[in-house]
Amino acid sequence: MIDNRAAWSTLAEKQAIEAVPLAERWPAETVYAMLLKTAAAHPSRPAISFQIKSGPKDKAETLDWTTLADRVTRTANLFRRLGIGEGDVVAYLLPNCNETVLALLGGVTAGIVNPINPLLDVTQIASILRESGARVLVTLASFPKTDVAQKAHAAVALAPAVETVLEVDLRRYLAPPLSWLIPLLRPKLSHGHQVRVLDFNAALMAEDGAALSFEEGDGDRVAAYFHTGGTTGMPKIAQHRQRGMIYNGLIPALSIATETDVLICPLPLFHVMGAYPILMACVATGAHMVMPTPAGYRGEGVMDNFWALVERWGVSFMVMVPTAASALMQRPVKADVSSLKYALCGSAPLPVELFKRFEKATGLKILEGYGMTEATCLISFNPLGGERKIGSVGLPVPYTEVKILDCETDGTIRRECATDQIGEICIAGPAVFPGYTDETRNQGLFAEPGHYMRTGDLGRIDADGYVWITGRAKDLIIRGGHNIDPALIEEALAGHPAVAFAGAIGQPDAHSGELPCAYVELAEGATATVEELMAFARDKVPEHAAIPKYLEVMDELPKTAVGKVFKPALRKRAIIRVYGAALAGAGIEAEIEVIEDKTRGLVARVAPKGGADEASIGNVLGRFTPPWEMAG
Ligand code: AMP
């Protein structure tokens, strides 16, 4: 499909690729046009496959490129019939399945698609639906063992702009006898009268699959709203242009993927990593995308069967996040995985030990990469043929520039950092997003002059042009005005053999504002006491002020849907503990809950059990920075 393949191993080779103007490499003007080109080039090759259960022999459905193009055309026509114009929003609240791909590609073609994580709670889902102004929602029909339909039902009641709900019934993915039982097992659910409810597949089969019923807009158009993972608080809605999506397919198409490749996608399609570099790489090249179970890596049996699934589908390209890599390494590789060529890992720091263990078990060197929602995903990865520097996120991808800048809060550049000097990672390139839907969130987002986007990540660039992430500006622990990078603590603890993951945050402190505090998840079967881990931290954390004041071992650290440690949940836990202890110290017994407020951040809600009044509680909690209020 792409006839301009070009690999890069060094910064000079990346720059040589850029000597050819991007316009000459562009695979197509729109995502839909790219899909039609691929369907014409590889009509009967497999495009997407989905299996609802994780067994290597379980039932699966595969659509070839001709069928996929037909279904996407129908889906886009259906959305248009339902009133979705170029500037209107169609949301989907779906786990992975073939219809999710249709909703994504059809939504991008007809209007603006807004994928929503089904693991969010109803209030968050409703707030995203209201903020995006979605008029159509694609979601699951009521199905056993999942509450997606129930959540959609409750959220739609709080989002009056939603006019139509399209339901996807997963029943047809099951084999008998289970499929026969579904009607009996299905929880009963009826939508209110205010929305029209249609069966997604029946409705799209009534549409024309031969051609779009409308004229497409251009590739510069904003065609998706992706909410951020919420690792730093309430989800924000990022806008994506079609060009950014196509670019994320073009980059893997330049050097990694061809039509004979098989990409496994155990990551959710409401996150950029699955939706763009994986799916768009397939749309750009004709490679085959395989989705194991609706919940991907979190699906029942997926970890246990993963290597057998690689063998079943002849997977050549796998994408992971460190938590998944760690879980996979706790299982023996008992299958023929010789088809595997690349294992890409991103989204959070990859412990060095894990890199080594993975290589030993599979023979593959992990390619660590860096991406973010605001960049429509890809920013950099370790080059395929060049040096893979463990711990580095590699070279910026062609046509993307990275600068390390020191900026004022409003974005004014103070100075550009020299080689190896740490500052804020800022990026420019064809896939950098135009901003969040909420204008108030865009202040100071770009470094000026130059309009480089500020990632909020801290890092450096070495003499070979490799990018190293050293922490997150947005996650800093501020102890009495002294900035502590939580990565210092997390990396030190990750060096302990019993530690699988560590998350460090600042816990509120009356004297210093914040004190470092660490939460740890142990590797399966490993044991370690808090005292032992504290002693290890005292020895290994390179800065005295960063040694955690408190350390707790949890069965499992709270994680986002793509497997990153979810720090707001740790902060909530720390506030409850610290506020509870401070109140108990003053003889006040209280129930504390921490809620997330859009403007004030985390707020503690205090419900005293005895007769304590607001003033006496204020005397105690007023010494801390996180806000609080009386419950009720
Ligand atoms: P998201 O938008 O949910 O994909 O989150 C993007 C953020 O994930 C980035 O701003 C980084 O903080 C973090 N991130 C992504 N890739 C890596 C990586 N390889 N190492 C460390 N942090 C990463």
XYZ file of C-alpha atoms and ligand atoms in Angstrom:
655
model
C 0.000 0.000 0.000
C 2.637 2.479 1.083
C 5.359 2.438 -1.512
C 7.721 4.731 0.343
C 8.989 2.469 3.099
C 11.900 3.927 4.984
C 13.561 2.731 8.153
C 15.589 4.899 10.479
C 18.214 3.826 12.966
C 19.766 7.134 13.890
C 18.794 10.765 14.230
C 20.534 11.513 10.916
C 18.439 8.832 9.180
C 15.243 10.203 10.684
C 16.211 13.619 9.353
C 16.969 12.144 5.933
C 13.414 10.747 5.817
C 12.126 14.245 6.531
C 13.944 15.570 3.468
C 11.028 14.140 1.472
C 8.073 16.434 2.133
C 5.404 14.738 4.248
C 2.780 15.528 1.606
C 4.564 13.124 -0.750
C 4.338 10.298 1.749
C 0.754 10.921 2.803
C -1.218 7.701 2.222
C -4.586 9.446 1.693
C -6.506 12.610 2.407
C -9.032 11.080 4.833
C -9.235 7.951 6.972
C -12.110 6.696 4.827
C -10.139 7.240 1.600
C -7.215 5.336 3.151
C -9.591 2.472 4.009
C -10.959 2.309 0.454
C -7.440 2.266 -1.010
C -6.433 -0.624 1.243
C -9.663 -2.514 0.524
C -8.984 -2.149 -3.192
C -5.388 -3.359 -2.808
C -6.114 -6.304 -0.482
C -9.816 -7.092 -0.943
C -9.885 -10.568 0.551
C -7.090 -10.355 3.100
C -8.215 -10.385 6.754
C -8.755 -6.919 8.228
C -10.069 -7.364 11.764
C -10.805 -10.346 13.994
C -12.495 -10.566 17.342
C -12.981 -13.440 19.755
C -15.201 -12.937 22.774
C -13.538 -15.705 24.788
C -9.822 -16.100 25.211
C -9.201 -19.744 24.314
C -6.956 -20.474 21.331
C -9.770 -22.516 19.730
C -12.697 -20.302 20.713
C -15.089 -18.892 18.127
C -13.844 -15.808 16.286
C -15.231 -13.489 13.638
C -12.989 -12.111 10.896
C -13.939 -9.372 8.440
C -11.880 -9.010 5.287
C -11.019 -5.585 3.888
C -13.912 -5.596 1.404
C -16.407 -6.386 4.146
C -14.861 -3.894 6.544
C -15.083 -1.108 3.942
C -18.709 -2.066 3.239
C -19.627 -2.047 6.954
C -17.866 1.257 7.620
C -19.678 2.831 4.668
C -23.005 1.606 6.037
C -22.146 2.817 9.540
C -21.224 6.296 8.319
C -24.423 6.451 6.246
C -26.422 5.332 9.267
C -24.892 8.029 11.466
C -25.728 10.641 8.826
C -29.317 9.373 8.641
C -29.512 9.759 12.405
C -28.585 13.419 12.110
C -24.807 13.314 12.574
C -23.376 16.091 10.413
C -19.684 16.911 10.112
C -19.676 18.865 13.369
C -21.937 16.514 15.346
C -20.798 13.957 17.857
C -21.414 10.240 17.993
C -20.126 8.652 21.177
C -19.418 5.021 21.887
C -19.332 3.313 25.231
C -18.057 -0.069 24.180
C -15.472 -2.659 25.063
C -13.523 -4.051 22.078
C -15.379 -5.965 19.363
C -15.708 -5.634 15.599
C -18.556 -3.120 15.974
C -16.263 -0.838 18.003
C -14.028 -0.549 14.942
C -17.094 0.254 12.826
C -18.262 2.911 15.279
C -14.792 4.456 15.345
C -14.163 4.508 11.589
C -17.798 5.278 10.706
C -17.938 8.031 13.318
C -14.721 9.642 12.078
C -16.152 9.580 8.535
C -19.616 10.947 9.288
C -18.878 13.384 12.088
C -16.872 13.524 15.306
C -16.457 10.292 17.229
C -16.218 10.315 21.024
C -15.028 7.024 22.543
C -15.745 6.662 26.255
C -14.124 4.264 28.681
C -16.855 1.944 30.006
C -14.943 1.566 33.284
C -15.624 5.184 34.235
C -18.473 5.740 36.632
C -21.884 6.952 35.483
C -21.285 10.568 36.585
C -18.071 10.772 34.560
C -19.647 9.133 31.498
C -22.606 11.515 31.666
C -20.318 14.496 32.092
C -18.309 13.500 28.982
C -21.551 12.985 27.008
C -22.778 16.421 28.074
C -19.472 18.109 27.357
C -19.126 16.524 23.901
C -22.804 17.158 23.126
C -23.145 13.626 21.702
C -26.437 13.040 19.852
C -25.949 9.347 19.174
C -24.496 6.765 21.550
C -23.351 3.303 20.462
C -23.212 0.912 23.377
C -23.852 -2.703 24.374
C -27.257 -4.285 24.605
C -27.825 -5.708 28.062
C -25.541 -8.730 28.448
C -24.593 -11.042 31.297
C -21.423 -10.306 33.313
C -21.102 -6.686 32.153
C -22.771 -3.513 33.379
C -21.995 -1.411 30.281
C -25.650 -1.285 29.162
C -26.804 -0.319 32.655
C -24.206 2.447 32.860
C -25.148 3.741 29.410
C -28.790 3.743 30.437
C -28.107 5.754 33.592
C -25.707 8.153 31.828
C -28.098 8.855 28.934
C -30.733 9.891 31.472
C -28.276 12.625 32.564
C -27.315 13.674 29.009
C -30.382 15.204 27.339
C -28.667 15.814 23.974
C -28.503 12.060 23.266
C -31.365 11.275 20.861
C -30.504 7.777 19.685
C -28.919 4.767 21.352
C -27.581 2.054 19.060
C -27.158 -1.261 20.824
C -24.563 -3.876 19.942
C -25.590 -7.376 20.928
C -22.540 -9.549 21.681
C -24.610 -12.730 21.585
C -23.653 -13.671 18.047
C -19.993 -13.936 19.104
C -20.785 -16.814 21.431
C -21.047 -20.406 20.285
C -23.968 -22.651 21.295
C -25.035 -23.713 23.869
C -24.010 -20.505 25.654
C -25.532 -18.302 22.937
C -28.904 -20.052 23.428
C -28.882 -19.165 27.094
C -28.245 -15.440 26.638
C -31.916 -14.405 26.301
C -32.570 -16.054 29.678
C -29.507 -14.621 31.385
C -29.769 -11.079 30.013
C -30.569 -8.515 32.718
C -33.831 -6.678 31.918
C -33.383 -3.033 31.000
C -35.649 -0.536 29.330
C -34.623 2.901 28.193
C -36.870 5.849 28.983
C -39.063 7.334 26.297
C -36.807 10.246 25.534
C -34.397 8.213 23.372
C -34.831 6.080 20.302
C -33.181 2.664 20.765
C -32.090 0.678 17.710
C -30.158 -2.502 17.133
C -26.828 -1.379 15.655
C -26.322 -4.295 13.267
C -29.912 -4.374 12.011
C -29.863 -0.617 11.425
C -26.598 -0.639 9.511
C -27.621 -3.550 7.304
C -30.523 -1.394 6.103
C -28.022 1.163 4.747
C -26.115 1.318 1.471
C -22.635 -0.197 1.697
C -21.509 0.709 -1.813
C -20.859 4.419 -1.354
C -21.203 7.249 1.117
C -24.464 9.140 0.850
C -22.599 12.401 1.456
C -19.522 14.324 0.440
C -16.601 13.934 2.911
C -14.846 16.924 4.462
C -11.058 17.305 4.325
C -8.388 15.681 6.444
C -7.774 18.763 8.553
C -11.156 18.387 10.121
C -11.463 17.536 13.834
C -13.056 14.085 13.721
C -12.586 12.678 17.225
C -12.867 13.669 20.860
C -10.779 11.407 23.110
C -10.913 11.886 26.840
C -7.607 11.694 28.687
C -6.894 8.750 30.949
C -7.589 10.838 33.997
C -4.230 9.981 35.566
C -4.002 13.600 36.653
C -7.646 14.179 37.578
C -11.018 14.628 35.849
C -10.846 13.510 32.209
C -10.241 16.285 29.698
C -11.507 16.017 26.124
C -8.791 16.233 23.466
C -9.628 17.006 19.831
C -8.075 14.923 17.054
C -7.827 15.782 13.398
C -8.073 13.115 10.710
C -4.531 13.998 9.640
C -3.216 13.116 13.086
C -4.894 9.727 12.891
C -3.536 9.020 9.413
C -0.063 10.091 10.543
C -0.218 7.514 13.348
C -0.863 4.871 10.708
C 1.777 6.249 8.356
C 4.644 6.053 10.871
C 4.339 2.293 11.554
C 3.652 1.822 7.829
C 6.982 3.438 6.958
C 9.042 0.798 8.643
C 7.206 -1.816 10.667
C 3.907 -3.008 9.231
C 2.936 -4.453 5.841
C -0.179 -6.312 4.677
C 1.286 -9.616 5.845
C 1.628 -8.464 9.446
C -0.713 -9.408 12.264
C -1.113 -6.883 15.076
C -2.703 -8.025 18.304
C -4.736 -5.340 20.046
C -5.447 -6.212 23.666
C -5.676 -2.486 24.430
C -8.985 -0.619 24.529
C -10.212 1.283 21.483
C -11.173 4.267 23.609
C -7.468 4.951 24.177
C -5.194 6.405 21.484
C -2.701 3.547 21.462
C -5.231 0.975 20.225
C -7.271 3.357 18.118
C -4.434 4.958 16.200
C -0.981 3.372 15.929
C -2.518 -0.118 15.904
C -5.777 0.267 13.991
C -4.602 3.029 11.646
C -1.397 1.104 10.858
C -3.641 -1.723 9.663
C -5.874 0.650 7.702
C -2.766 2.186 6.114
C -1.128 -1.105 5.147
C -3.720 -3.874 5.034
C -2.233 -5.607 8.097
C -4.578 -7.731 10.213
C -5.762 -6.542 13.651
C -6.804 -9.157 16.201
C -8.824 -8.288 19.309
C -8.755 -10.937 22.028
C -11.901 -10.535 24.198
C -13.877 -7.349 24.894
C -11.594 -6.394 27.787
C -8.253 -7.179 26.071
C -5.455 -7.719 28.589
C -7.994 -7.493 31.400
C -10.205 -10.166 29.822
C -10.740 -13.512 31.535
C -7.971 -15.933 30.598
C -6.182 -13.538 28.219
C -2.928 -13.479 30.147
C -2.944 -17.267 30.564
C -3.703 -17.852 26.884
C -1.739 -14.956 25.457
C 1.146 -16.915 23.933
C -1.249 -19.512 22.529
C -3.211 -16.656 20.938
C -0.007 -15.331 19.388
C 0.471 -18.776 17.863
C -3.185 -19.069 16.767
C -3.161 -15.829 14.822
C 0.503 -15.777 13.781
C 0.939 -12.438 15.543
C 3.968 -10.497 14.351
C 3.501 -7.306 16.332
C 2.369 -6.943 19.923
C 1.790 -3.838 21.957
C 2.001 -3.771 25.723
C 2.004 -1.555 28.723
C 4.444 -2.371 31.555
C 1.740 -3.867 33.796
C 0.776 -6.277 31.020
C 4.428 -7.130 30.313
C 4.890 -7.897 33.996
C 1.807 -10.141 34.120
C 2.867 -11.931 30.933
C 6.282 -12.610 32.379
C 4.661 -14.450 35.260
C 3.502 -17.114 32.768
C 5.756 -19.507 30.869
C 5.943 -18.950 27.102
C 4.525 -22.363 26.178
C 3.636 -21.835 22.518
C 5.309 -21.265 19.191
C 5.801 -17.504 19.164
C 8.324 -17.460 16.325
C 5.983 -15.245 14.266
C 6.628 -12.342 16.671
C 8.871 -9.608 15.282
C 8.194 -6.597 17.450
C 6.950 -5.909 20.962
C 6.209 -2.257 21.545
C 5.734 -1.013 25.084
C 4.638 2.419 26.197
C 2.365 4.498 28.386
C 4.399 4.249 31.602
C 8.031 3.672 32.591
C 9.291 0.159 31.859
C 11.462 -1.293 34.624
C 14.847 -2.460 33.283
C 14.444 -5.879 34.923
C 11.267 -6.449 32.948
C 12.987 -5.560 29.681
C 15.637 -8.177 30.385
C 13.186 -10.859 31.510
C 11.058 -10.322 28.410
C 14.041 -10.663 26.120
C 15.120 -13.866 27.833
C 11.657 -15.417 27.605
C 10.716 -14.413 24.048
C 13.976 -13.540 22.338
C 12.537 -10.103 21.567
C 13.963 -6.790 22.654
C 11.075 -4.557 23.714
C 10.815 -1.332 21.745
C 9.975 1.266 24.326
C 7.939 4.150 22.995
C 6.306 7.339 24.141
C 2.935 8.720 23.216
C 0.070 10.708 24.609
C -3.557 11.519 23.880
C -2.675 15.144 23.098
C -0.221 14.028 20.384
C -2.900 11.762 18.814
C -0.418 9.192 20.204
C 3.065 8.544 18.802
C 5.918 10.853 19.830
C 9.006 8.644 19.861
C 10.217 5.063 20.012
C 13.471 3.180 19.965
C 14.524 2.619 16.354
C 14.112 -0.879 14.949
C 17.560 -1.282 13.517
C 19.476 1.179 15.667
C 20.586 1.172 19.254
C 17.856 0.371 21.790
C 18.744 2.336 24.851
C 17.103 0.698 27.833
C 15.178 3.301 29.823
C 15.007 5.732 26.914
C 11.857 6.256 24.830
C 13.994 6.519 21.710
C 14.113 8.936 18.815
C 11.258 11.273 17.921
C 9.288 9.767 15.025
C 9.887 11.331 11.588
C 8.263 14.746 11.104
C 7.893 15.171 14.885
C 10.286 17.414 16.787
C 11.029 17.289 20.500
C 12.566 20.178 22.425
C 13.372 20.378 26.109
C 12.182 23.752 27.326
C 11.943 25.658 30.541
C 8.663 27.605 30.474
C 6.718 30.052 32.617
C 3.268 28.834 33.692
C 1.713 30.822 30.831
C 3.914 29.033 28.306
C 6.466 31.783 27.673
C 9.823 30.107 27.040
C 12.496 31.027 29.586
C 15.196 29.009 27.843
C 15.850 25.877 25.858
C 17.734 23.213 27.817
C 21.104 21.960 26.620
C 21.905 18.321 25.783
C 21.224 16.046 28.780
C 19.722 18.887 30.803
C 16.298 18.126 32.310
C 13.342 20.328 31.447
C 9.819 19.983 30.120
C 9.368 17.799 27.030
C 7.680 19.892 24.333
C 6.642 18.631 20.933
C 5.680 19.839 17.471
C 4.463 17.757 14.547
C 1.558 16.923 12.277
C -0.334 14.988 14.940
C -0.142 17.469 17.811
C -3.744 18.209 18.743
C -5.346 21.639 18.391
C -6.426 21.738 22.059
C -9.076 20.534 24.495
C -12.773 21.191 23.855
C -12.874 23.198 27.069
C -11.019 26.425 26.208
C -10.156 27.095 29.856
C -7.923 24.008 29.812
C -5.824 25.374 26.938
C -4.146 28.201 28.783
C -0.369 27.830 28.790
C -0.636 24.589 26.816
C 1.758 25.683 24.080
C 5.283 27.052 24.570
C 5.698 30.393 22.848
C 7.260 31.487 20.623
C 7.305 28.394 18.427
C 4.008 26.766 19.409
C 5.553 23.573 20.792
C 3.028 21.642 22.894
C 3.964 21.238 26.540
C 3.558 17.594 27.524
C 3.821 18.096 31.272
C 6.495 15.376 31.243
C 10.026 16.050 32.402
C 12.939 14.736 30.440
C 16.142 15.250 28.534
C 17.609 14.575 25.102
C 21.023 12.921 24.914
C 23.794 13.594 22.418
C 22.400 10.959 20.006
C 18.967 12.616 20.013
C 17.312 9.950 22.229
C 14.567 11.172 24.549
C 14.602 10.158 28.217
C 11.534 10.715 30.388
C 12.591 11.514 33.918
C 9.255 12.358 35.507
C 6.092 14.337 35.199
C 5.905 18.055 35.940
C 2.230 17.488 36.760
C 3.034 14.772 39.325
C 5.759 16.514 41.334
C 5.696 16.162 45.088
C 6.248 19.591 46.595
C 7.804 19.279 50.033
C 8.141 22.687 51.651
C 8.798 24.334 48.276
C 11.285 21.644 47.292
C 10.292 19.698 44.172
C 10.594 15.937 44.417
C 10.180 13.814 41.343
C 8.097 10.726 42.282
C 10.023 8.730 39.652
C 13.055 8.823 41.977
C 11.111 6.876 44.572
C 9.299 4.595 42.134
C 12.444 3.578 40.292
C 14.352 2.916 43.494
C 11.568 0.676 44.849
C 11.159 -1.113 41.487
C 14.727 -2.319 41.961
C 13.616 -4.501 44.905
C 13.103 -8.055 43.619
C 9.745 -8.449 45.387
C 8.271 -5.248 43.976
C 6.115 -5.411 40.836
C 5.009 -1.764 40.836
C 5.342 1.329 42.963
C 3.425 4.587 42.925
C 4.690 7.633 44.812
C 2.625 10.700 45.619
C 2.684 13.637 48.019
C 0.548 13.088 51.096
C -0.803 16.218 52.802
C 1.330 17.510 55.657
C 0.543 20.393 58.008
C 4.159 21.468 58.199
C 5.674 20.822 54.743
C 2.596 20.942 52.535
C 3.377 17.509 51.157
C 5.512 14.569 52.183
C 6.587 11.705 49.934
C 4.514 8.570 50.342
C 4.754 5.302 48.411
C 2.354 2.494 47.585
C 3.706 -0.833 46.441
C 2.314 -3.904 44.673
C 4.351 -7.064 45.146
C 5.179 -9.517 42.366
C 3.014 -12.629 42.366
C 4.118 -15.004 45.101
C 6.731 -12.576 46.509
C 6.791 -11.339 50.089
C 8.366 -8.274 51.700
C 7.539 -6.336 54.840
C 7.004 -2.590 55.027
C 10.111 -2.313 57.245
C 12.228 -4.164 54.709
C 10.966 -1.985 51.838
C 11.502 1.179 53.868
C 15.084 0.143 54.627
C 15.587 -0.544 50.922
C 14.132 2.878 50.022
C 16.388 4.610 52.567
C 19.342 2.938 50.931
C 18.374 3.422 47.286
C 16.389 6.662 46.972
C 19.086 9.046 45.784
C 17.826 12.134 47.577
C 17.283 12.349 51.323
C 14.157 14.520 51.084
C 12.574 11.996 48.707
C 12.746 9.009 51.073
C 9.088 8.115 51.653
C 7.681 9.021 55.044
C 5.017 6.406 54.647
C 4.909 3.172 52.679
C 2.046 0.770 52.209
C 1.812 -2.585 50.456
C -1.457 -3.014 48.548
C -2.783 -6.244 46.994
C -3.050 -4.372 43.737
C -2.314 -0.754 42.897
C -5.247 1.137 41.371
C -4.668 1.324 37.607
C -6.234 3.016 34.615
C -7.854 1.045 31.813
C -4.538 0.853 29.978
C -2.708 -0.289 33.085
C -1.019 2.844 34.432
C -0.856 3.428 38.156
C -3.829 5.687 38.854
C -2.434 8.359 41.136
C -5.637 10.236 42.011
C -6.870 7.060 43.747
C -3.617 6.919 45.762
C -3.953 10.608 46.648
C -7.519 10.033 47.825
C -6.358 7.157 49.988
C -3.584 9.279 51.503
C -5.914 12.208 52.263
C -8.400 9.909 53.999
C -5.621 8.405 56.122
C -3.881 11.678 57.016
C -7.101 13.637 57.704
C -8.564 10.723 59.656
C -5.470 10.516 61.861
C -5.324 14.280 62.399
C -8.983 14.401 63.450
C -8.571 11.329 65.678
C -5.609 13.091 67.312
C -7.986 15.909 68.262
C -10.544 13.427 69.601
C -12.858 13.742 66.586
C -14.169 10.594 64.999
C -15.348 11.053 61.412
C -16.112 9.293 58.152
C -14.114 10.815 55.314
C -14.771 10.487 51.624
C -12.723 12.232 48.941
C -14.491 13.455 45.832
C -13.117 15.002 42.685
C -14.278 18.510 41.904
C -13.641 19.992 38.468
C -12.317 23.292 39.784
C -11.041 22.497 43.299
C -9.461 19.102 42.569
C -9.656 16.500 45.333
C -11.975 17.594 48.143
C -12.399 15.745 51.456
C -15.998 15.379 52.659
C -16.120 14.987 56.418
C -19.027 13.424 58.291
C -18.330 13.631 62.054
C -19.694 10.726 64.048
C -20.113 12.515 67.391
C -21.147 16.090 67.908
C -18.034 17.764 66.448
C -18.868 21.028 64.697
C -17.442 22.638 61.594
C -15.234 25.054 63.547
C -13.403 22.377 65.510
C -12.908 20.274 62.371
C -11.651 23.418 60.602
C -9.105 23.947 63.384
C -7.567 20.602 62.553
C -7.930 20.368 58.762
C -7.321 24.049 58.034
C -3.601 23.379 58.464
C -3.556 21.197 55.337
C -3.797 22.283 51.698
C -6.309 19.842 50.115
C -9.749 21.470 50.582
C -12.437 19.910 52.734
C -16.132 20.420 53.404
C -18.803 19.049 55.711
C -20.701 16.095 54.232
C -24.444 16.339 53.572
P -2.088 9.044 27.788
O -2.541 10.317 27.179
O -3.119 8.403 28.657
O -1.564 8.096 26.767
O -0.884 9.413 28.767
C 0.265 10.039 28.270
C 1.307 10.098 29.345
O 1.796 8.798 29.645
C 2.535 10.867 28.926
O 2.351 12.262 29.066
C 3.589 10.315 29.886
O 3.489 10.934 31.144
C 3.165 8.863 30.051
N 3.966 7.968 29.203
C 3.697 7.539 27.961
N 4.657 6.695 27.518
C 5.577 6.608 28.494
C 6.813 5.892 28.658
N 7.279 5.079 27.719
N 7.486 6.077 29.815
C 7.016 6.879 30.779
N 5.857 7.566 30.701
C 5.145 7.436 29.576
